Coordinates of C-alpha atoms in Angstrom, one line a residue:
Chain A
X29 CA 0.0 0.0 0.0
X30 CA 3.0 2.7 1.2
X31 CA 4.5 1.7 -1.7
X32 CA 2.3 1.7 -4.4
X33 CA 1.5 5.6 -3.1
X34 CA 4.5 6.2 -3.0
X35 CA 5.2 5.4 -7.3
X36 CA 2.0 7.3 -7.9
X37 CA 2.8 10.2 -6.4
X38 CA 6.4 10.0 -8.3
X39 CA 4.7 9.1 -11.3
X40 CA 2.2 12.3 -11.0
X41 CA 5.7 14.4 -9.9
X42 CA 7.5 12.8 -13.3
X43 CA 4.8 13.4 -15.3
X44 CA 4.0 16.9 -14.3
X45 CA 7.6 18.0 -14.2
X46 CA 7.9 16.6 -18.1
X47 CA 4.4 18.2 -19.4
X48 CA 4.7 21.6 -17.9
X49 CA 8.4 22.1 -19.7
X50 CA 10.3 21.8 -16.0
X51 CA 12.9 19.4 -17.6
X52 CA 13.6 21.8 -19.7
X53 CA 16.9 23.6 -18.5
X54 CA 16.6 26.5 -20.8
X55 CA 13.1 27.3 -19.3
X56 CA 14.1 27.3 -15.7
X57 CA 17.1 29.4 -16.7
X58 CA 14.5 31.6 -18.5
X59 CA 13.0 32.2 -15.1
X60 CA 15.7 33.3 -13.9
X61 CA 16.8 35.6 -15.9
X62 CA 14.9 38.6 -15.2
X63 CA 16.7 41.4 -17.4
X64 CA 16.7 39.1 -20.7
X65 CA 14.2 37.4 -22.6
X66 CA 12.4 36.5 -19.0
X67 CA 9.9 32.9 -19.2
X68 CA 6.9 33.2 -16.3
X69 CA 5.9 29.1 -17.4
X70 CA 8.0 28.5 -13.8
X71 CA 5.5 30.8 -11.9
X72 CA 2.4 29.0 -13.5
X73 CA 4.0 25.2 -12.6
X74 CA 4.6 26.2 -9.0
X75 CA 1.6 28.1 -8.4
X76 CA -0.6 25.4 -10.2
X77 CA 1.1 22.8 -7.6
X78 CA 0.6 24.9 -4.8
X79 CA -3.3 24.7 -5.2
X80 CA -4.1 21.0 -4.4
X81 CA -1.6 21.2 -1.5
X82 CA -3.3 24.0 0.1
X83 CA -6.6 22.0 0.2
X84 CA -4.3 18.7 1.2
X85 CA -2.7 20.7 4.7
X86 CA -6.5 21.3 5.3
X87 CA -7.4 17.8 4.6
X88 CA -4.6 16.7 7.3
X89 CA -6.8 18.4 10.0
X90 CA -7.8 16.2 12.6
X91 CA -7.3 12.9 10.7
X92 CA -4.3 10.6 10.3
X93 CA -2.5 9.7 6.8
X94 CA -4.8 6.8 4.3
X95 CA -1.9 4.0 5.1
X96 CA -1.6 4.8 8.8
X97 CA 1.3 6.6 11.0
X98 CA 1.1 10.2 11.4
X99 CA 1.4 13.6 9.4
X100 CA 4.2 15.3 9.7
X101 CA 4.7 17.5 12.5
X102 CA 4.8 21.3 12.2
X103 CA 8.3 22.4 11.2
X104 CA 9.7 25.1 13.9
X105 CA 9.1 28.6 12.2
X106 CA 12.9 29.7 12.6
X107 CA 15.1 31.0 9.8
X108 CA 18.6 29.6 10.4
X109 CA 21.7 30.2 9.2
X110 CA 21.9 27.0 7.5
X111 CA 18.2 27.4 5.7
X112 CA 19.5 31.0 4.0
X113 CA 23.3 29.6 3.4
X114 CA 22.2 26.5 2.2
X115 CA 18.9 28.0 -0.3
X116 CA 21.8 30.5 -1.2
X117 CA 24.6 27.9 -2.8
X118 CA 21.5 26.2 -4.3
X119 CA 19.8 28.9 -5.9
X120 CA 23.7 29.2 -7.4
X121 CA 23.6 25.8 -9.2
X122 CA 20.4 26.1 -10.3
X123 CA 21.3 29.0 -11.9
X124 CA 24.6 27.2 -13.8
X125 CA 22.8 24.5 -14.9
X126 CA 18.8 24.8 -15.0
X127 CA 18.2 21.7 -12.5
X128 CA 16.8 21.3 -9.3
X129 CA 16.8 17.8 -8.0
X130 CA 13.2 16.5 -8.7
X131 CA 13.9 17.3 -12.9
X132 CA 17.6 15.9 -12.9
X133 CA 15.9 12.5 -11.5
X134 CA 12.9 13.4 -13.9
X135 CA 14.8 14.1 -17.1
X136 CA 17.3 11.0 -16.5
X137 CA 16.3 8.7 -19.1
X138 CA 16.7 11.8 -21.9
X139 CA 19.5 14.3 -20.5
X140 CA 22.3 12.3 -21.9
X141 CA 25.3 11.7 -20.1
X142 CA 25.6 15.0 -18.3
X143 CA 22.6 14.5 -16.7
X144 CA 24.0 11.4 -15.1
X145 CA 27.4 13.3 -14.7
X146 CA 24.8 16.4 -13.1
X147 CA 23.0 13.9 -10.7
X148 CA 26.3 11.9 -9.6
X149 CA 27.7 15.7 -8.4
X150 CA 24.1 16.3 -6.9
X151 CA 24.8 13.1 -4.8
X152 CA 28.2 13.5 -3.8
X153 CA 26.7 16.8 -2.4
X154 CA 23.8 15.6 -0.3
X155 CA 26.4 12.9 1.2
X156 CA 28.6 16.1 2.0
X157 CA 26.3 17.9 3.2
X158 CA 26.2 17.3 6.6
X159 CA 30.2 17.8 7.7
X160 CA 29.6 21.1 5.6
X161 CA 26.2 22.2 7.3
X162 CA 28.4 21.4 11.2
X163 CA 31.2 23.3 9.7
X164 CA 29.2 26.2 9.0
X165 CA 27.5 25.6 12.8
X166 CA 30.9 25.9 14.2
X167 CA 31.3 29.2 12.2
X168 CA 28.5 30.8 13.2
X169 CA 29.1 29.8 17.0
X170 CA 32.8 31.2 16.7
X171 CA 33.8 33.8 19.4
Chain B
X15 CA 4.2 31.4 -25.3
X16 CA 0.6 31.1 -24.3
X17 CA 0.6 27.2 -24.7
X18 CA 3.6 27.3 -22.8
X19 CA 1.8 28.5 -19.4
X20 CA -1.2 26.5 -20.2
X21 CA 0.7 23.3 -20.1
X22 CA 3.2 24.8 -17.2
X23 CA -0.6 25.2 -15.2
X24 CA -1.6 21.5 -16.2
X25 CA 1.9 20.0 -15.3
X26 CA 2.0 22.3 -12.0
X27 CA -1.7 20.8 -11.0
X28 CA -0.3 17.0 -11.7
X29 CA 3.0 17.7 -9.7
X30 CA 0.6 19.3 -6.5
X31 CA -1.7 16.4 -7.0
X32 CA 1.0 13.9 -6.3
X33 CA 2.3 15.6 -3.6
X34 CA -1.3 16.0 -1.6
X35 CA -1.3 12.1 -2.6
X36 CA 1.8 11.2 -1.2
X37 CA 1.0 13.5 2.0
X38 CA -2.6 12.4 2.4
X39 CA -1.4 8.8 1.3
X40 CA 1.7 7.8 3.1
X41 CA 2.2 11.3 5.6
X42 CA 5.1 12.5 3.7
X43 CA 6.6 15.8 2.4
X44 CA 7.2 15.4 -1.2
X45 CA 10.7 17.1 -0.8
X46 CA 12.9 15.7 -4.2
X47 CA 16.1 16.7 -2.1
X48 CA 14.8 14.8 0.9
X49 CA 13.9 11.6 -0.4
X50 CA 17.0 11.2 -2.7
X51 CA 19.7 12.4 0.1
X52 CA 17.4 10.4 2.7
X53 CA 18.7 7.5 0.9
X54 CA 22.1 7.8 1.7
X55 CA 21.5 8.8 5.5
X56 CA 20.7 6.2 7.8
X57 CA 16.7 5.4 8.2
X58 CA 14.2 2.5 9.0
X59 CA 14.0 -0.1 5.5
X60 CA 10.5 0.4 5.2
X61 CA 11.2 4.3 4.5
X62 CA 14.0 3.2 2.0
X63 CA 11.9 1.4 0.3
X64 CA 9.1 4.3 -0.1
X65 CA 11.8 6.6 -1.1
X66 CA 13.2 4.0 -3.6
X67 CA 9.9 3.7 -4.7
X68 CA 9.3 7.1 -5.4
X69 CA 12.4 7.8 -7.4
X70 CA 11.7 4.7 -9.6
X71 CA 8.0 6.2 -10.4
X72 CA 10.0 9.4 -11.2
X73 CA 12.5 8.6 -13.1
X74 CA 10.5 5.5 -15.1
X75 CA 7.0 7.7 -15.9
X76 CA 8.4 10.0 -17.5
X77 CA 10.6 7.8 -19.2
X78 CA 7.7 5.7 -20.4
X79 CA 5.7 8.5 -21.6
X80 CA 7.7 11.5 -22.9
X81 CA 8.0 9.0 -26.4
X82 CA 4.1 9.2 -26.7
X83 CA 3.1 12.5 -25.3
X84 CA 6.2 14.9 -25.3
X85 CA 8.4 13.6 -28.0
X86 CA 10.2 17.0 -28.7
X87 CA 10.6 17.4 -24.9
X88 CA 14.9 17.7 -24.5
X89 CA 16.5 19.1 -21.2
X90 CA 19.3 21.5 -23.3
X91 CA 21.2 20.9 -20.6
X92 CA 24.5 22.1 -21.0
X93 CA 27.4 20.3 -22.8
X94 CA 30.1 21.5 -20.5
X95 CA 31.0 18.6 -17.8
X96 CA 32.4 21.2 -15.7
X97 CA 29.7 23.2 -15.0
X98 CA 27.7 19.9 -14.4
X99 CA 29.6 18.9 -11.9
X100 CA 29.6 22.3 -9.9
X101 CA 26.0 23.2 -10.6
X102 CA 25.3 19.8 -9.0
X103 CA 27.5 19.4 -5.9
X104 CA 26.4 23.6 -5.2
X105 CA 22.0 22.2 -5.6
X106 CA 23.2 19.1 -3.6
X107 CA 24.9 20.6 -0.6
X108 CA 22.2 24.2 -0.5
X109 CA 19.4 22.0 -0.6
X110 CA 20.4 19.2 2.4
X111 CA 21.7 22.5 4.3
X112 CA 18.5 24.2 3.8
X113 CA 16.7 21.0 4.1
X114 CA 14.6 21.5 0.7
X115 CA 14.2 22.4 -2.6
X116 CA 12.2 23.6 -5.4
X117 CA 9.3 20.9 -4.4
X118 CA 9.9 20.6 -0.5
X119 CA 10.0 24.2 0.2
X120 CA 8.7 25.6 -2.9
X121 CA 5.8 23.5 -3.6
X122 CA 5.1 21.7 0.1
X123 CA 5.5 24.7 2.4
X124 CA 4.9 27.8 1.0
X125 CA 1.2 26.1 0.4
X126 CA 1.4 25.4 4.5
X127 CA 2.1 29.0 5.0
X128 CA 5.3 28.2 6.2
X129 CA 7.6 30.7 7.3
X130 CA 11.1 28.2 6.7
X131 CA 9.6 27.5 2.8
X132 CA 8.5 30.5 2.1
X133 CA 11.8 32.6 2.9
X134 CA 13.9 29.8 1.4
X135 CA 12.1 30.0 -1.8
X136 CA 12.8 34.1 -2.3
X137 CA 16.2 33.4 -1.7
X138 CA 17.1 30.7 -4.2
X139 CA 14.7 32.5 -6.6
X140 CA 16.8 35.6 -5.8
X141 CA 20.3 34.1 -5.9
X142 CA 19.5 32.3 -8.6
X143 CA 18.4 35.2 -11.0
X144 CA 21.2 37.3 -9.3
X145 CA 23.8 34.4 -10.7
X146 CA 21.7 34.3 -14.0
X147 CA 22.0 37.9 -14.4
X148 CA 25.8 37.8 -13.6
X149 CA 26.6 34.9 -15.6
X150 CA 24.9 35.9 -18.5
X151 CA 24.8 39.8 -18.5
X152 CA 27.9 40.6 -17.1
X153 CA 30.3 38.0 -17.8
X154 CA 28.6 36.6 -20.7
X155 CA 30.2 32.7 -19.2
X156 CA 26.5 31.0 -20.1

Protein backbone atom coordinates (compact mmCIF):
# COMPACT_ATOMS: atom_id res chain seq x y z
CA UNK A 1 0.00 0.00 0.00
CA UNK A 2 2.95 2.68 1.23
CA UNK A 3 4.54 1.71 -1.66
CA UNK A 4 2.29 1.71 -4.38
CA UNK A 5 1.49 5.60 -3.09
CA UNK A 6 4.54 6.18 -3.01
CA UNK A 7 5.19 5.43 -7.27
CA UNK A 8 2.01 7.33 -7.88
CA UNK A 9 2.84 10.20 -6.42
CA UNK A 10 6.43 9.97 -8.29
CA UNK A 11 4.67 9.06 -11.26
CA UNK A 12 2.20 12.26 -11.03
CA UNK A 13 5.72 14.44 -9.86
CA UNK A 14 7.48 12.78 -13.27
CA UNK A 15 4.82 13.41 -15.32
CA UNK A 16 3.95 16.95 -14.30
CA UNK A 17 7.61 18.04 -14.17
CA UNK A 18 7.86 16.59 -18.15
CA UNK A 19 4.37 18.19 -19.37
CA UNK A 20 4.74 21.56 -17.86
CA UNK A 21 8.40 22.08 -19.69
CA UNK A 22 10.34 21.84 -16.01
CA UNK A 23 12.87 19.35 -17.59
CA UNK A 24 13.65 21.83 -19.74
CA UNK A 25 16.91 23.63 -18.47
CA UNK A 26 16.62 26.55 -20.84
CA UNK A 27 13.10 27.31 -19.27
CA UNK A 28 14.12 27.32 -15.72
CA UNK A 29 17.06 29.44 -16.68
CA UNK A 30 14.48 31.57 -18.46
CA UNK A 31 12.98 32.19 -15.08
CA UNK A 32 15.75 33.26 -13.86
CA UNK A 33 16.79 35.57 -15.89
CA UNK A 34 14.89 38.58 -15.17
CA UNK A 35 16.72 41.38 -17.40
CA UNK A 36 16.66 39.08 -20.74
CA UNK A 37 14.16 37.44 -22.58
CA UNK A 38 12.36 36.47 -19.03
CA UNK A 39 9.94 32.95 -19.19
CA UNK A 40 6.85 33.24 -16.33
CA UNK A 41 5.91 29.08 -17.36
CA UNK A 42 8.03 28.52 -13.83
CA UNK A 43 5.46 30.80 -11.89
CA UNK A 44 2.38 28.99 -13.51
CA UNK A 45 3.97 25.18 -12.60
CA UNK A 46 4.62 26.21 -9.03
CA UNK A 47 1.55 28.15 -8.43
CA UNK A 48 -0.56 25.39 -10.17
CA UNK A 49 1.10 22.78 -7.59
CA UNK A 50 0.61 24.87 -4.85
CA UNK A 51 -3.31 24.72 -5.17
CA UNK A 52 -4.08 21.00 -4.39
CA UNK A 53 -1.62 21.20 -1.54
CA UNK A 54 -3.26 24.02 0.07
CA UNK A 55 -6.60 21.98 0.18
CA UNK A 56 -4.33 18.75 1.17
CA UNK A 57 -2.68 20.66 4.75
CA UNK A 58 -6.48 21.29 5.32
CA UNK A 59 -7.42 17.79 4.60
CA UNK A 60 -4.62 16.66 7.34
CA UNK A 61 -6.77 18.44 10.03
CA UNK A 62 -7.82 16.16 12.64
CA UNK A 63 -7.32 12.94 10.71
CA UNK A 64 -4.30 10.59 10.34
CA UNK A 65 -2.52 9.67 6.83
CA UNK A 66 -4.77 6.78 4.32
CA UNK A 67 -1.93 3.99 5.07
CA UNK A 68 -1.60 4.77 8.80
CA UNK A 69 1.34 6.59 11.04
CA UNK A 70 1.06 10.23 11.38
CA UNK A 71 1.36 13.61 9.41
CA UNK A 72 4.16 15.30 9.65
CA UNK A 73 4.70 17.54 12.53
CA UNK A 74 4.78 21.35 12.16
CA UNK A 75 8.30 22.43 11.17
CA UNK A 76 9.70 25.14 13.92
CA UNK A 77 9.09 28.64 12.20
CA UNK A 78 12.92 29.71 12.62
CA UNK A 79 15.13 30.95 9.83
CA UNK A 80 18.58 29.61 10.39
CA UNK A 81 21.74 30.25 9.21
CA UNK A 82 21.90 26.99 7.51
CA UNK A 83 18.15 27.40 5.70
CA UNK A 84 19.47 31.02 4.04
CA UNK A 85 23.25 29.56 3.36
CA UNK A 86 22.16 26.50 2.22
CA UNK A 87 18.91 27.96 -0.31
CA UNK A 88 21.82 30.49 -1.18
CA UNK A 89 24.60 27.91 -2.76
CA UNK A 90 21.46 26.16 -4.32
CA UNK A 91 19.83 28.93 -5.91
CA UNK A 92 23.72 29.16 -7.37
CA UNK A 93 23.63 25.85 -9.19
CA UNK A 94 20.37 26.10 -10.27
CA UNK A 95 21.29 28.97 -11.89
CA UNK A 96 24.61 27.23 -13.79
CA UNK A 97 22.78 24.45 -14.87
CA UNK A 98 18.83 24.75 -15.02
CA UNK A 99 18.16 21.74 -12.47
CA UNK A 100 16.84 21.32 -9.31
CA UNK A 101 16.75 17.77 -7.97
CA UNK A 102 13.19 16.49 -8.65
CA UNK A 103 13.91 17.32 -12.93
CA UNK A 104 17.57 15.87 -12.92
CA UNK A 105 15.89 12.54 -11.53
CA UNK A 106 12.85 13.43 -13.87
CA UNK A 107 14.79 14.05 -17.14
CA UNK A 108 17.33 11.01 -16.49
CA UNK A 109 16.32 8.70 -19.13
CA UNK A 110 16.74 11.85 -21.89
CA UNK A 111 19.46 14.31 -20.48
CA UNK A 112 22.27 12.26 -21.94
CA UNK A 113 25.34 11.74 -20.11
CA UNK A 114 25.56 15.04 -18.33
CA UNK A 115 22.56 14.49 -16.69
CA UNK A 116 24.04 11.41 -15.14
CA UNK A 117 27.43 13.29 -14.68
CA UNK A 118 24.84 16.38 -13.13
CA UNK A 119 23.00 13.86 -10.67
CA UNK A 120 26.31 11.86 -9.56
CA UNK A 121 27.66 15.70 -8.44
CA UNK A 122 24.07 16.34 -6.89
CA UNK A 123 24.83 13.10 -4.80
CA UNK A 124 28.22 13.47 -3.76
CA UNK A 125 26.71 16.83 -2.44
CA UNK A 126 23.77 15.59 -0.32
CA UNK A 127 26.43 12.92 1.18
CA UNK A 128 28.58 16.14 1.95
CA UNK A 129 26.35 17.93 3.19
CA UNK A 130 26.19 17.29 6.59
CA UNK A 131 30.19 17.83 7.74
CA UNK A 132 29.63 21.15 5.59
CA UNK A 133 26.18 22.15 7.29
CA UNK A 134 28.43 21.37 11.15
CA UNK A 135 31.19 23.27 9.66
CA UNK A 136 29.20 26.17 8.99
CA UNK A 137 27.53 25.61 12.79
CA UNK A 138 30.91 25.90 14.19
CA UNK A 139 31.28 29.21 12.23
CA UNK A 140 28.51 30.82 13.20
CA UNK A 141 29.11 29.80 17.00
CA UNK A 142 32.78 31.15 16.70
CA UNK A 143 33.75 33.84 19.43
CA UNK B 1 4.21 31.36 -25.31
CA UNK B 2 0.57 31.07 -24.26
CA UNK B 3 0.57 27.25 -24.66
CA UNK B 4 3.56 27.27 -22.77
CA UNK B 5 1.85 28.47 -19.42
CA UNK B 6 -1.20 26.54 -20.23
CA UNK B 7 0.67 23.25 -20.13
CA UNK B 8 3.20 24.81 -17.19
CA UNK B 9 -0.60 25.22 -15.16
CA UNK B 10 -1.60 21.49 -16.18
CA UNK B 11 1.92 20.03 -15.26
CA UNK B 12 2.04 22.27 -11.99
CA UNK B 13 -1.71 20.78 -11.01
CA UNK B 14 -0.27 17.00 -11.65
CA UNK B 15 3.00 17.68 -9.75
CA UNK B 16 0.55 19.31 -6.48
CA UNK B 17 -1.71 16.43 -7.00
CA UNK B 18 1.02 13.86 -6.30
CA UNK B 19 2.34 15.60 -3.61
CA UNK B 20 -1.28 15.96 -1.64
CA UNK B 21 -1.27 12.06 -2.62
CA UNK B 22 1.78 11.23 -1.16
CA UNK B 23 1.05 13.51 1.96
CA UNK B 24 -2.62 12.42 2.36
CA UNK B 25 -1.45 8.78 1.27
CA UNK B 26 1.68 7.83 3.12
CA UNK B 27 2.20 11.28 5.62
CA UNK B 28 5.06 12.52 3.72
CA UNK B 29 6.59 15.77 2.45
CA UNK B 30 7.21 15.45 -1.24
CA UNK B 31 10.73 17.08 -0.77
CA UNK B 32 12.94 15.70 -4.18
CA UNK B 33 16.08 16.73 -2.10
CA UNK B 34 14.75 14.84 0.85
CA UNK B 35 13.90 11.63 -0.36
CA UNK B 36 17.01 11.17 -2.68
CA UNK B 37 19.69 12.41 0.06
CA UNK B 38 17.38 10.43 2.66
CA UNK B 39 18.75 7.46 0.86
CA UNK B 40 22.07 7.83 1.68
CA UNK B 41 21.52 8.83 5.50
CA UNK B 42 20.74 6.19 7.82
CA UNK B 43 16.68 5.42 8.16
CA UNK B 44 14.16 2.53 8.96
CA UNK B 45 13.99 -0.11 5.53
CA UNK B 46 10.54 0.43 5.15
CA UNK B 47 11.20 4.27 4.46
CA UNK B 48 13.98 3.25 2.05
CA UNK B 49 11.88 1.36 0.33
CA UNK B 50 9.14 4.34 -0.14
CA UNK B 51 11.78 6.56 -1.14
CA UNK B 52 13.20 4.04 -3.60
CA UNK B 53 9.91 3.71 -4.68
CA UNK B 54 9.29 7.13 -5.41
CA UNK B 55 12.38 7.76 -7.43
CA UNK B 56 11.72 4.67 -9.62
CA UNK B 57 8.03 6.18 -10.37
CA UNK B 58 10.00 9.44 -11.20
CA UNK B 59 12.52 8.60 -13.14
CA UNK B 60 10.48 5.51 -15.07
CA UNK B 61 7.04 7.71 -15.93
CA UNK B 62 8.40 9.99 -17.46
CA UNK B 63 10.61 7.83 -19.19
CA UNK B 64 7.71 5.70 -20.38
CA UNK B 65 5.73 8.50 -21.64
CA UNK B 66 7.70 11.48 -22.92
CA UNK B 67 8.00 9.03 -26.36
CA UNK B 68 4.10 9.15 -26.68
CA UNK B 69 3.07 12.48 -25.29
CA UNK B 70 6.19 14.95 -25.29
CA UNK B 71 8.39 13.57 -28.01
CA UNK B 72 10.16 17.01 -28.68
CA UNK B 73 10.58 17.41 -24.89
CA UNK B 74 14.94 17.74 -24.48
CA UNK B 75 16.53 19.06 -21.16
CA UNK B 76 19.34 21.46 -23.30
CA UNK B 77 21.24 20.85 -20.58
CA UNK B 78 24.51 22.10 -21.00
CA UNK B 79 27.35 20.34 -22.79
CA UNK B 80 30.12 21.53 -20.51
CA UNK B 81 31.05 18.63 -17.84
CA UNK B 82 32.43 21.20 -15.74
CA UNK B 83 29.68 23.19 -15.02
CA UNK B 84 27.69 19.89 -14.38
CA UNK B 85 29.58 18.87 -11.90
CA UNK B 86 29.58 22.30 -9.90
CA UNK B 87 26.04 23.20 -10.62
CA UNK B 88 25.26 19.81 -9.03
CA UNK B 89 27.46 19.37 -5.94
CA UNK B 90 26.36 23.65 -5.17
CA UNK B 91 21.97 22.25 -5.59
CA UNK B 92 23.22 19.12 -3.61
CA UNK B 93 24.87 20.58 -0.62
CA UNK B 94 22.21 24.16 -0.53
CA UNK B 95 19.43 21.96 -0.60
CA UNK B 96 20.42 19.20 2.44
CA UNK B 97 21.72 22.52 4.28
CA UNK B 98 18.45 24.18 3.81
CA UNK B 99 16.70 20.99 4.11
CA UNK B 100 14.64 21.54 0.70
CA UNK B 101 14.17 22.37 -2.63
CA UNK B 102 12.17 23.62 -5.43
CA UNK B 103 9.33 20.94 -4.42
CA UNK B 104 9.90 20.57 -0.46
CA UNK B 105 9.97 24.17 0.19
CA UNK B 106 8.74 25.57 -2.88
CA UNK B 107 5.77 23.55 -3.64
CA UNK B 108 5.07 21.71 0.08
CA UNK B 109 5.55 24.73 2.40
CA UNK B 110 4.88 27.78 0.97
CA UNK B 111 1.19 26.14 0.37
CA UNK B 112 1.36 25.43 4.47
CA UNK B 113 2.09 29.02 5.02
CA UNK B 114 5.27 28.21 6.17
CA UNK B 115 7.60 30.66 7.26
CA UNK B 116 11.07 28.17 6.74
CA UNK B 117 9.56 27.50 2.77
CA UNK B 118 8.47 30.51 2.12
CA UNK B 119 11.76 32.63 2.95
CA UNK B 120 13.87 29.80 1.40
CA UNK B 121 12.09 30.02 -1.84
CA UNK B 122 12.81 34.12 -2.29
CA UNK B 123 16.24 33.38 -1.71
CA UNK B 124 17.10 30.69 -4.18
CA UNK B 125 14.75 32.50 -6.60
CA UNK B 126 16.76 35.59 -5.76
CA UNK B 127 20.26 34.09 -5.89
CA UNK B 128 19.51 32.27 -8.57
CA UNK B 129 18.38 35.22 -11.03
CA UNK B 130 21.23 37.34 -9.33
CA UNK B 131 23.84 34.40 -10.69
CA UNK B 132 21.68 34.35 -14.02
CA UNK B 133 22.02 37.88 -14.41
CA UNK B 134 25.76 37.85 -13.58
CA UNK B 135 26.58 34.89 -15.59
CA UNK B 136 24.91 35.86 -18.52
CA UNK B 137 24.82 39.83 -18.49
CA UNK B 138 27.90 40.60 -17.11
CA UNK B 139 30.32 37.99 -17.78
CA UNK B 140 28.61 36.61 -20.67
CA UNK B 141 30.18 32.69 -19.22
CA UNK B 142 26.47 31.01 -20.06
Amino acid sequence: MRGVIAFVAGALFGTGLLISGMTDTLKVQGWLDVFGNWDPTLAFVMGGAILPMLLAWRLTRNRRPIAGGQFPAPVASGIDRRLVVGSGLFGVGWALAGLCPGPALASLSYGGLNGFVFLIAMVAGMVAAPTLGAQLDRVANAP
Amino acid sequence: MQVEWVWGLIGGLMIGCGAAVFLLGNGRIMGASGILGGLFSPAPRDVQFERLVFICGLIGTPMLLRPLIAPETQTHLTGSVAIGIVAGLLVGVGTRIANGCTSGHGVCGISRFSRRGIVATLVFISSGAVTMTLLRHVWSVI
